[in-house]
XYZ file of C-alpha atoms in Angstrom:
667
model
C 113.488 -35.389 -52.855
C 111.517 -36.411 -55.890
C 108.423 -34.423 -56.804
C 105.033 -36.217 -56.342
C 103.178 -37.428 -59.380
C 100.112 -35.560 -60.604
C 97.760 -38.463 -59.665
C 99.104 -38.622 -56.149
C 98.712 -34.865 -55.849
C 95.075 -35.134 -56.973
C 94.332 -37.745 -54.281
C 95.966 -35.673 -51.583
C 94.087 -32.590 -52.715
C 90.650 -34.376 -52.861
C 90.615 -35.999 -49.442
C 90.455 -32.720 -47.471
C 87.620 -31.519 -49.680
C 85.334 -34.430 -48.627
C 86.475 -34.743 -45.044
C 83.527 -32.664 -43.732
C 81.143 -35.107 -45.462
C 82.699 -38.218 -44.025
C 82.294 -41.733 -45.379
C 81.139 -45.194 -44.441
C 77.350 -44.649 -44.363
C 74.803 -44.827 -47.187
C 74.050 -41.098 -47.153
C 77.687 -39.978 -46.778
C 78.690 -42.145 -49.712
C 75.686 -40.911 -51.732
C 76.595 -37.276 -51.011
C 80.198 -37.932 -52.064
C 79.047 -39.503 -55.334
C 76.379 -36.911 -56.117
C 77.049 -34.637 -59.165
C 76.864 -31.386 -57.200
C 78.397 -29.518 -60.116
C 75.044 -29.883 -61.882
C 73.171 -28.211 -58.988
C 72.999 -24.535 -58.000
C 75.529 -25.349 -55.236
C 78.263 -26.199 -57.750
C 81.292 -28.473 -57.149
C 81.991 -29.334 -53.510
C 85.451 -27.812 -53.799
C 83.798 -24.429 -54.391
C 81.395 -24.604 -51.431
C 81.850 -21.776 -48.988
C 83.017 -22.598 -45.504
C 79.596 -21.824 -44.025
C 77.929 -24.429 -46.254
C 80.683 -26.972 -45.535
C 80.299 -26.467 -41.820
C 76.500 -26.845 -41.935
C 76.697 -29.859 -44.243
C 79.288 -31.505 -42.001
C 77.048 -30.941 -38.977
C 74.150 -32.631 -40.758
C 76.142 -35.577 -42.091
C 77.831 -36.368 -38.760
C 74.640 -36.147 -36.629
C 72.778 -39.243 -35.437
C 69.570 -37.199 -35.144
C 67.362 -36.584 -38.216
C 68.651 -33.375 -39.811
C 67.986 -31.579 -43.062
C 69.636 -28.586 -44.728
C 68.179 -26.154 -47.268
C 70.737 -23.856 -48.969
C 70.556 -20.922 -51.302
C 67.656 -19.274 -53.051
C 66.581 -22.583 -54.583
C 66.727 -24.255 -51.145
C 68.836 -27.120 -52.425
C 68.439 -30.093 -50.060
C 70.922 -32.217 -48.158
C 70.036 -34.708 -45.370
C 71.614 -37.448 -43.288
C 71.084 -41.162 -42.702
C 68.852 -40.582 -39.655
C 66.379 -38.644 -41.812
C 65.857 -41.425 -44.377
C 62.934 -43.153 -42.492
C 61.017 -39.864 -42.602
C 60.796 -40.076 -46.379
C 59.153 -43.473 -46.534
C 59.120 -44.654 -50.145
C 58.967 -42.362 -53.184
C 61.026 -39.204 -52.571
C 64.505 -40.550 -51.799
C 67.014 -40.547 -53.471
C 65.619 -37.959 -55.893
C 65.272 -35.494 -53.015
C 69.073 -35.179 -52.605
C 70.220 -31.967 -54.317
C 66.602 -31.158 -55.314
C 64.999 -27.784 -54.672
C 62.665 -27.669 -51.666
C 59.608 -26.406 -53.534
C 59.974 -29.151 -56.154
C 60.424 -31.864 -53.535
C 57.565 -30.876 -51.182
C 54.736 -29.432 -53.315
C 52.035 -31.190 -51.228
C 53.166 -29.474 -48.027
C 54.720 -26.242 -49.252
C 51.696 -24.234 -48.167
C 52.691 -25.089 -44.583
C 56.480 -25.125 -44.558
C 57.111 -22.489 -47.251
C 55.980 -19.543 -45.069
C 57.866 -21.006 -42.089
C 61.120 -21.156 -44.101
C 60.617 -17.647 -45.459
C 60.095 -16.392 -41.911
C 63.470 -17.763 -40.834
C 65.303 -16.562 -43.958
C 63.840 -13.082 -43.780
C 63.923 -12.599 -40.009
C 67.075 -14.460 -39.141
C 65.455 -15.981 -36.056
C 65.013 -19.675 -35.329
C 61.530 -21.222 -35.097
C 60.262 -24.167 -33.005
C 57.186 -26.288 -33.842
C 55.879 -29.069 -31.585
C 53.676 -31.941 -32.812
C 52.784 -29.974 -35.914
C 50.740 -31.628 -38.670
C 52.727 -31.575 -41.909
C 51.178 -34.031 -44.391
C 53.649 -35.486 -46.858
C 53.442 -37.812 -49.827
C 55.055 -41.078 -49.000
C 54.356 -44.731 -49.622
C 52.236 -43.791 -52.619
C 49.738 -41.468 -50.872
C 49.374 -38.321 -48.822
C 49.888 -39.195 -45.156
C 49.094 -37.140 -42.083
C 52.454 -36.864 -40.343
C 53.175 -35.016 -37.114
C 56.566 -33.440 -36.397
C 58.414 -31.603 -33.705
C 61.132 -29.536 -35.418
C 63.291 -26.421 -35.391
C 64.247 -24.145 -38.260
C 67.629 -22.545 -37.561
C 69.206 -19.891 -39.842
C 72.738 -20.608 -41.152
C 74.647 -17.425 -41.956
C 77.065 -17.260 -44.905
C 80.288 -15.307 -45.314
C 78.318 -12.183 -46.121
C 76.509 -12.422 -42.788
C 73.308 -13.222 -44.639
C 71.032 -16.240 -44.139
C 72.490 -18.663 -46.610
C 70.472 -21.685 -45.522
C 68.039 -23.193 -43.038
C 69.020 -26.106 -40.813
C 66.181 -28.436 -39.836
C 66.425 -30.645 -36.746
C 63.284 -32.805 -36.591
C 61.562 -35.741 -34.932
C 58.484 -37.469 -36.295
C 55.901 -37.672 -33.464
C 53.018 -39.201 -35.428
C 52.743 -42.333 -33.276
C 52.760 -40.319 -30.030
C 50.203 -37.786 -31.268
C 47.884 -40.474 -32.620
C 48.201 -42.530 -29.435
C 47.231 -39.560 -27.253
C 44.453 -38.506 -29.603
C 43.031 -41.996 -29.716
C 43.296 -42.422 -25.958
C 41.343 -39.202 -25.507
C 38.736 -40.325 -28.055
C 38.334 -43.681 -26.292
C 37.910 -41.932 -22.932
C 35.195 -39.664 -24.326
C 33.482 -42.604 -26.023
C 33.582 -44.679 -22.841
C 31.996 -41.853 -20.818
C 29.342 -41.368 -23.476
C 28.554 -45.090 -23.708
C 27.947 -45.246 -19.967
C 24.677 -43.370 -20.461
C 23.459 -45.398 -23.453
C 20.269 -47.383 -22.987
C 19.645 -48.682 -26.524
C 21.284 -49.184 -29.920
C 20.177 -45.769 -31.166
C 22.028 -44.069 -28.317
C 25.112 -46.203 -29.019
C 24.987 -45.068 -32.645
C 24.722 -41.449 -31.476
C 27.794 -41.918 -29.266
C 29.682 -43.350 -32.237
C 28.672 -40.362 -34.349
C 29.909 -38.057 -31.604
C 33.199 -39.976 -31.488
C 33.598 -39.623 -35.273
C 32.781 -35.914 -35.175
C 35.362 -35.352 -32.440
C 38.106 -37.310 -34.178
C 37.921 -36.688 -37.944
C 41.613 -37.410 -38.350
C 41.150 -41.072 -37.473
C 37.548 -41.788 -38.456
C 35.479 -40.626 -41.388
C 32.546 -42.786 -40.344
C 31.380 -45.513 -38.001
C 28.034 -47.253 -37.918
C 26.289 -50.251 -36.437
C 24.837 -52.562 -39.033
C 22.563 -55.540 -38.365
C 23.451 -58.550 -40.464
C 26.434 -59.179 -42.710
C 24.444 -58.487 -45.877
C 23.577 -54.970 -44.766
C 27.164 -54.217 -43.809
C 28.466 -55.567 -47.122
C 25.887 -53.535 -49.050
C 27.068 -50.384 -47.283
C 30.637 -51.164 -48.218
C 29.839 -51.843 -51.870
C 27.801 -48.648 -52.094
C 30.713 -46.655 -50.740
C 28.677 -45.388 -47.824
C 31.208 -46.769 -45.391
C 34.570 -48.086 -46.546
C 35.529 -51.087 -44.532
C 39.233 -51.334 -45.499
C 39.628 -54.517 -43.502
C 38.401 -52.888 -40.312
C 35.074 -54.696 -40.134
C 34.827 -56.383 -36.743
C 31.991 -58.665 -35.690
C 30.025 -57.768 -32.560
C 27.440 -59.573 -30.460
C 24.862 -61.636 -32.355
C 24.276 -60.249 -35.854
C 25.500 -56.692 -35.249
C 28.537 -55.456 -37.157
C 30.497 -52.277 -36.503
C 31.663 -50.801 -39.803
C 34.349 -48.093 -39.956
C 35.350 -45.702 -42.668
C 38.987 -45.147 -41.893
C 41.176 -42.236 -42.892
C 43.010 -42.765 -46.203
C 45.791 -40.454 -44.907
C 46.838 -42.889 -42.169
C 48.380 -46.337 -42.594
C 46.118 -49.133 -41.391
C 48.897 -50.462 -39.192
C 48.769 -52.428 -35.957
C 48.165 -49.376 -33.778
C 45.293 -48.190 -36.011
C 43.707 -51.649 -35.938
C 44.117 -51.790 -32.184
C 42.321 -48.442 -31.887
C 39.385 -49.747 -33.945
C 39.325 -52.955 -31.912
C 39.204 -50.937 -28.690
C 36.225 -48.977 -30.023
C 34.592 -52.251 -30.995
C 35.262 -53.762 -27.575
C 33.746 -50.719 -25.849
C 30.670 -50.803 -28.081
C 30.293 -54.554 -27.687
C 30.559 -54.293 -23.909
C 27.943 -51.542 -23.929
C 25.581 -53.542 -26.131
C 26.071 -56.557 -23.889
C 25.343 -54.401 -20.859
C 22.227 -52.970 -22.554
C 21.062 -56.467 -23.456
C 21.741 -57.645 -19.912
C 19.882 -54.655 -18.489
C 17.018 -55.310 -20.884
C 16.958 -59.002 -19.988
C 17.102 -58.130 -16.300
C 14.279 -55.627 -16.692
C 12.219 -58.193 -18.583
C 12.982 -60.807 -15.963
C 12.020 -58.412 -13.185
C 8.857 -57.437 -15.044
C 8.037 -61.103 -15.617
C 8.752 -61.843 -11.981
C 6.539 -58.953 -10.958
C 3.848 -60.175 -13.335
C 4.103 -63.671 -11.932
C 3.903 -62.273 -8.420
C 0.855 -60.258 -9.401
C -0.664 -63.315 -11.062
C 0.189 -65.416 -8.032
C -1.327 -62.875 -5.675
C -4.334 -62.546 -7.952
C -4.728 -66.314 -8.096
C -4.464 -66.520 -4.335
C -6.997 -63.721 -3.942
C -9.365 -65.325 -6.455
C -8.988 -68.655 -4.653
C -9.733 -67.052 -1.288
C -12.708 -65.191 -2.712
C -13.955 -68.350 -4.389
C -13.730 -70.341 -1.175
C -15.519 -67.562 0.692
C -18.198 -67.412 -1.996
C -18.490 -71.200 -1.989
C -19.083 -71.229 1.738
C -21.579 -68.395 1.419
C -23.429 -70.012 -1.477
C -23.649 -73.365 0.280
C -24.806 -71.746 3.505
C -27.591 -69.823 1.772
C -29.671 -72.900 0.853
C -28.721 -74.620 4.098
C -30.324 -71.858 6.171
C -33.931 -72.451 5.021
C -33.333 -76.214 5.038
C -32.318 -76.147 8.699
C -35.197 -73.810 9.535
C -37.685 -75.983 7.644
C -36.474 -79.080 9.456
C -36.943 -77.291 12.769
C -40.490 -76.348 11.735
C -41.234 -79.919 10.666
C -40.250 -81.124 14.098
C -42.405 -78.478 15.756
C -45.463 -78.997 13.494
C -45.389 -82.726 13.250
C -47.272 -84.118 10.249
C -48.181 -80.841 8.564
C -44.912 -80.356 6.612
C -45.908 -79.887 2.948
C -44.658 -76.303 2.735
C -41.424 -77.111 4.513
C -40.805 -80.055 2.186
C -41.222 -77.783 -0.839
C -38.696 -75.351 0.640
C -36.240 -78.150 1.263
C -36.708 -79.491 -2.268
C -36.000 -76.114 -3.858
C -32.889 -75.553 -1.789
C -31.618 -79.082 -2.335
C -32.086 -78.558 -6.085
C -30.060 -75.381 -5.773
C -27.289 -77.225 -3.934
C -27.293 -79.926 -6.601
C -26.870 -77.319 -9.345
C -23.953 -75.733 -7.479
C -22.216 -79.062 -7.053
C -22.962 -80.047 -10.671
C -21.391 -76.831 -11.918
C -18.285 -77.456 -9.821
C -18.007 -81.008 -11.129
C -18.550 -79.866 -14.725
C -15.660 -77.422 -14.439
C -13.400 -80.248 -13.300
C -14.651 -82.671 -15.966
C -14.254 -80.200 -18.826
C -10.760 -79.221 -17.651
C -9.730 -82.903 -17.687
C -11.494 -83.649 -21.010
C -13.959 -86.090 -19.479
C -17.161 -84.445 -20.733
C -18.658 -86.044 -23.840
C -21.522 -84.484 -25.760
C -24.559 -86.663 -26.410
C -25.780 -85.159 -29.635
C -29.192 -85.653 -31.177
C -31.506 -83.712 -33.468
C -34.103 -81.867 -31.401
C -36.595 -79.036 -31.603
C -34.650 -76.007 -30.394
C -37.703 -74.485 -28.699
C -38.015 -77.552 -26.441
C -34.437 -77.065 -25.277
C -34.903 -73.353 -24.630
C -38.127 -73.794 -22.665
C -36.363 -76.430 -20.563
C -33.693 -73.808 -19.840
C -36.396 -71.277 -18.897
C -37.935 -73.820 -16.536
C -34.538 -74.381 -14.892
C -34.073 -70.622 -14.369
C -37.672 -69.834 -13.389
C -37.192 -69.970 -9.571
C -34.744 -67.055 -9.633
C -36.719 -65.200 -12.331
C -39.875 -65.474 -10.223
C -38.097 -64.562 -7.017
C -36.737 -61.368 -8.605
C -40.115 -60.643 -10.287
C -38.486 -60.238 -13.713
C -40.423 -60.159 -16.964
C -39.046 -62.523 -19.592
C -39.738 -62.053 -23.313
C -39.055 -65.128 -25.448
C -38.659 -65.115 -29.241
C -38.103 -68.677 -30.455
C -38.446 -69.711 -34.129
C -39.363 -73.239 -35.122
C -36.023 -74.812 -35.977
C -34.378 -78.168 -35.485
C -30.867 -78.334 -34.137
C -28.294 -81.088 -33.794
C -26.387 -81.112 -30.517
C -26.512 -82.061 -26.848
C -29.893 -80.728 -25.616
C -29.059 -81.152 -21.924
C -25.832 -79.166 -22.246
C -27.478 -76.423 -24.330
C -30.249 -76.136 -21.741
C -27.524 -75.823 -19.085
C -25.818 -73.079 -21.118
C -28.974 -71.014 -21.669
C -30.204 -71.460 -18.080
C -26.821 -70.230 -16.826
C -27.154 -67.106 -18.993
C -30.733 -66.550 -17.782
C -29.697 -67.005 -14.142
C -26.786 -64.629 -14.703
C -29.145 -62.019 -16.168
C -31.584 -62.518 -13.285
C -28.860 -62.100 -10.658
C -27.415 -58.927 -12.145
C -30.730 -57.214 -12.925
C -32.587 -55.297 -10.192
C -35.961 -56.752 -9.140
C -38.728 -56.223 -11.677
C -36.323 -56.008 -14.603
C -36.703 -57.090 -18.205
C -34.902 -60.001 -19.833
C -35.169 -61.133 -23.452
C -34.341 -64.585 -24.819
C -34.275 -64.525 -28.613
C -33.146 -66.787 -31.439
C -32.094 -65.779 -34.960
C -30.949 -67.687 -38.032
C -27.740 -66.310 -39.600
C -26.120 -68.011 -42.631
C -26.396 -71.654 -41.540
C -25.841 -70.723 -37.910
C -28.168 -70.185 -34.983
C -27.751 -67.173 -32.722
C -29.222 -67.394 -29.228
C -29.206 -64.095 -27.377
C -29.944 -63.214 -23.739
C -30.361 -59.497 -23.126
C -31.127 -57.675 -19.871
C -31.490 -54.125 -18.563
C -29.449 -54.828 -15.459
C -26.291 -53.412 -13.918
C -24.145 -53.923 -17.041
C -20.449 -54.765 -17.313
C -17.556 -52.338 -16.885
C -15.237 -52.234 -19.956
C -12.227 -53.544 -18.014
C -14.127 -56.716 -17.110
C -15.454 -57.598 -20.574
C -12.280 -59.373 -21.840
C -12.306 -61.605 -18.728
C -16.040 -62.125 -18.230
C -15.837 -65.793 -19.303
C -12.781 -66.580 -17.157
C -13.187 -68.977 -14.267
C -14.172 -67.410 -10.920
C -14.517 -63.915 -12.432
C -17.515 -61.876 -11.276
C -18.554 -58.303 -11.810
C -19.077 -57.128 -8.262
C -17.128 -58.546 -5.352
C -18.595 -56.253 -2.727
C -21.023 -57.207 0.048
C -24.001 -57.285 -2.295
C -24.003 -61.071 -2.529
C -27.660 -61.089 -3.571
C -26.373 -61.702 -7.079
C -24.993 -65.027 -5.851
C -23.063 -67.463 -7.985
C -19.573 -68.879 -7.778
C -18.102 -67.246 -10.880
C -18.078 -70.520 -12.830
C -21.336 -70.312 -14.797
C -20.027 -68.197 -17.674
C -16.827 -70.251 -17.862
C -18.998 -73.338 -18.281
C -21.050 -71.544 -20.930
C -17.959 -70.776 -23.019
C -16.512 -74.287 -22.708
C -19.764 -76.057 -23.584
C -20.455 -73.738 -26.528
C -16.919 -74.279 -27.859
C -17.394 -78.038 -27.555
C -20.347 -77.616 -29.939
C -18.111 -75.775 -32.407
C -19.694 -72.446 -31.549
C -18.677 -69.238 -29.845
C -20.126 -66.905 -27.239
C -19.590 -63.193 -26.715
C -20.606 -60.500 -24.259
C -21.402 -56.846 -24.891
C -22.303 -53.953 -22.625
C -22.299 -50.182 -22.915
C -20.963 -50.001 -19.375
C -22.102 -50.017 -15.794
C -25.846 -49.528 -15.439
C -26.503 -50.084 -19.155
C -27.457 -53.754 -19.185
C -25.686 -56.552 -21.011
C -26.116 -58.877 -23.974
C -24.745 -62.412 -24.329
C -24.805 -63.995 -27.789
C -24.272 -67.683 -28.569
C -23.510 -68.677 -32.167
C -23.987 -72.368 -32.997
C -23.566 -74.241 -36.311
C -26.009 -76.594 -38.064
C -29.287 -74.726 -37.694
C -31.954 -75.302 -40.364
C -35.130 -73.230 -40.334
C -38.415 -75.067 -40.908
C -40.952 -72.345 -40.243
C -40.896 -68.573 -40.123
C -39.892 -67.082 -36.771
C -42.841 -66.614 -34.480
C -42.096 -64.396 -31.478
C -43.864 -65.786 -28.457
C -43.931 -63.332 -25.550
C -43.752 -65.180 -22.280
C -43.740 -63.463 -18.935
C -42.351 -65.126 -15.868
C -44.958 -65.238 -13.179
C -44.380 -62.304 -10.954
C -44.064 -63.232 -7.349
C -46.771 -62.029 -5.084
C -45.989 -58.690 -3.529
C -44.360 -58.929 -0.116
C -46.790 -59.059 2.744
C -47.416 -55.865 4.564
C -45.531 -55.468 7.771
C -47.627 -56.620 10.698
C -48.495 -53.821 13.043
C -46.669 -54.152 16.280
C -44.383 -56.860 15.015
C -41.561 -57.491 17.416
C -39.091 -58.993 14.900
C -38.343 -57.751 11.382
C -36.574 -60.267 9.108
C -34.873 -58.767 6.016
C -33.455 -61.267 3.480
C -33.690 -61.297 -0.319
C -33.785 -65.113 -0.219
C -37.551 -65.531 0.148
C -37.388 -69.148 1.271
C -34.892 -68.246 3.969
C -36.883 -65.199 5.130
C -40.295 -66.888 5.061
C -39.148 -70.051 6.807
C -37.420 -68.041 9.545
C -40.583 -65.992 10.127
C -42.660 -69.169 10.315
C -40.221 -70.654 12.825
C -40.336 -67.506 14.947
C -44.147 -67.615 14.854
C -44.157 -71.223 16.029
C -41.779 -70.224 18.815
C -44.209 -67.535 19.875
C -42.601 -64.438 18.432
C -44.362 -61.922 16.243
C -42.322 -61.553 13.059
C -42.650 -60.195 9.545
C -40.470 -60.792 6.485
C -39.458 -58.269 3.825
C -37.150 -58.926 0.903
C -35.303 -55.724 0.074
C -33.918 -52.714 1.969
C -36.533 -50.214 0.736
C -39.374 -52.416 2.029
C -37.486 -52.828 5.306
C -37.243 -49.075 5.868
C -40.928 -48.662 5.051
C -41.960 -51.496 7.390
C -39.851 -50.199 10.264
C -41.144 -46.688 9.707
C -44.723 -47.952 9.983
C -44.106 -50.043 13.091
C -40.678 -50.070 14.709
C -39.811 -53.638 15.798
C -37.803 -54.538 18.839
C -35.393 -56.700 16.873
C -34.307 -56.564 13.215
C -32.492 -59.498 11.622
C -30.690 -58.089 8.556
C -29.013 -60.087 5.801
C -25.674 -58.362 5.142
C -25.622 -59.197 1.410
C -28.774 -57.359 0.371
C -29.231 -56.032 -3.181
C -28.710 -52.334 -3.772
C -28.031 -51.498 -0.121
C -26.040 -53.838 2.106
C -27.028 -54.673 5.666
C -24.559 -52.223 7.183
C -26.045 -49.299 5.296
C -29.603 -50.453 6.046
C -28.756 -50.584 9.752
C -27.808 -46.912 9.635
C -31.114 -45.984 7.991
C -33.109 -47.937 10.594
C -31.197 -46.298 13.458
C -32.175 -42.866 12.178
C -35.902 -43.656 12.148
C -38.065 -42.570 15.123
C -37.505 -45.160 17.834
C -34.587 -46.679 15.925
C -32.073 -45.922 18.635
C -33.556 -48.680 20.829
C -33.700 -51.218 17.989
C -31.605 -54.367 18.540
C -29.855 -55.303 15.296
C -28.780 -58.850 14.441
C -26.518 -59.421 11.413
C -27.137 -62.447 9.194
C -24.473 -63.579 6.709
C -22.917 -66.552 4.990
C -19.512 -65.095 5.917
C -18.324 -65.883 9.426
C -14.682 -64.816 9.636
C -13.511 -62.756 12.612
C -13.185 -59.751 10.328
C -16.842 -60.115 9.301
C -17.964 -60.266 12.933
C -15.781 -57.293 13.881
C -17.252 -55.194 11.097
C -20.777 -56.058 12.245
C -19.933 -54.915 15.767
C -18.516 -51.658 14.419
C -21.751 -51.105 12.469
C -23.821 -51.404 15.675
C -25.060 -54.983 15.422
C -25.540 -56.753 18.740
C -24.781 -60.158 17.236
C -23.391 -61.626 13.996
C -25.347 -64.772 13.030
C -23.791 -67.148 10.480
C -26.042 -69.078 8.100
C -27.563 -71.529 8.871
C -28.761 -69.866 12.072
C -28.246 -71.566 15.402
C -31.897 -71.373 16.559
C -30.953 -71.785 20.219
C -28.654 -68.755 20.071
C -31.303 -66.688 18.280
C -34.006 -67.692 20.771
C -31.770 -66.793 23.699
C -31.213 -63.309 22.263
C -34.938 -62.796 21.621
C -35.880 -63.886 25.125
C -33.788 -61.034 26.494
C -36.080 -58.584 24.669
C -39.264 -59.823 26.340
């Protein structure tokens, strides 16, 4: 048998040496080709059996495995481990010392390896963070791995076998799910953008591995400025939210901005966007509810103002009708002697005409149908015309009027200005107790004329001042209707003054402190120096003394109504006396208690209900028959009169037959 050649012998001898490595895969072939003789391990043929066995186990495993051997921890790894390297370390890592290959992470794994080599016991680590340099940067990578000692022929730890699994995706997924859950719970309680930002900050603080920063920015320019300044690095993770809000992230440079990372940021964005949408919806709903509530309040207020206006209108129209009806009755009873009654009727008809004119003016101005008829006039003539128009009420209330009127010519509509000033004078007269003081003054101010009406009356509460010129607004809506009016006079004043290019304002220090109304008009030219002219309205004669033994006491602040009713009662054969305010009524009844008292409910200072109580408490007052007199005739008004002790509620104008029937029962 021929002897084998030397080359054939070499081939036969080499194949068993490499059998434990295997062949046919990239790493097996690379291990076979590697110049191991230039490493501390030496030629493969000289490897001890323990190293061969461990290396064979690594190279034939389908699970990622890694072997460190010797003092230098020379490395050997299989095909399954290659994806763990990423780009940068392989293939230089094969045969390299461990410390040289993993300097960025040696502070973590070095002590773990030493523990296994020195103690001879295996170690297990689950989802442990071991950052490594791969793909050109340090990446946070999570691993579950074991370190197992491999004993050599001397029964010493010759190497460390690593069996590992990268769990980065699982760890990040769980961490991000937990962060999203916490963020979602936190966002549930957010009520504005500031609270959303606080929730984002809390999310960042609780998850520093994924987020270095997150912030809401309004407008693309602001977000871009943040990015350029390095405050927040966008790194492609800028996602547009509702309207002009942008959520800007500063992502971790130690994690790849892959699909899962982007999905995490998009989920945060979706949660924030949903919260902002919910906040905006809640805000819009709250605004809508508030607006609805406001509209309901306005609607209710409008309805209440309308009802009050209609009630006041009926009352105001009934007031002048009462003396008219009474005067007509007297004219029938007296025959030809009707001069006084005719004067009463004329005054009350004039009053009705003014009420209707005011109502029509409101409608005309609102529809733009009022045209000013301007002319150049002496201002004093216009103002004295206004005083004449207001004099009946001024005289009735016994007010003193001081007039300061300079000689000046003015260009405008004299009739409308007289209407404006008379309305202010009537307003002052109504809201000033009897015997008060009212001043009408005029001043020149820088090519303008200021007309001022000042009184020492009941004043205006601060809450009412901004609305004092609104239609149907009045200061006191209680039973004291002696002030009268429909709540349209001041609205007319403002509209007519504005049509002249002027303005009007009201001032008052509060209730009980009087009030001042100031009109400012353009185009005033002074001709003479101001000459204050004090003028006092003729004080009405003092009320007649109560007749001794009078059977009927009539109490009404409307003198025409009171006087004409007394005259009618006298013609009918009843003894009667009229007084015009509650204090006089108490004094008259105290001097001679009547059998019947007819009390106007809307008396100044003290309403008819309160006056009835005072009269009842006087000596003999318990037997006094009380009759209520009012322009209000609703069932509620009548019921209240009954509760106050009135035997009958009479509605103006009085039904004389009903009144006479009641009086006949007292005879």
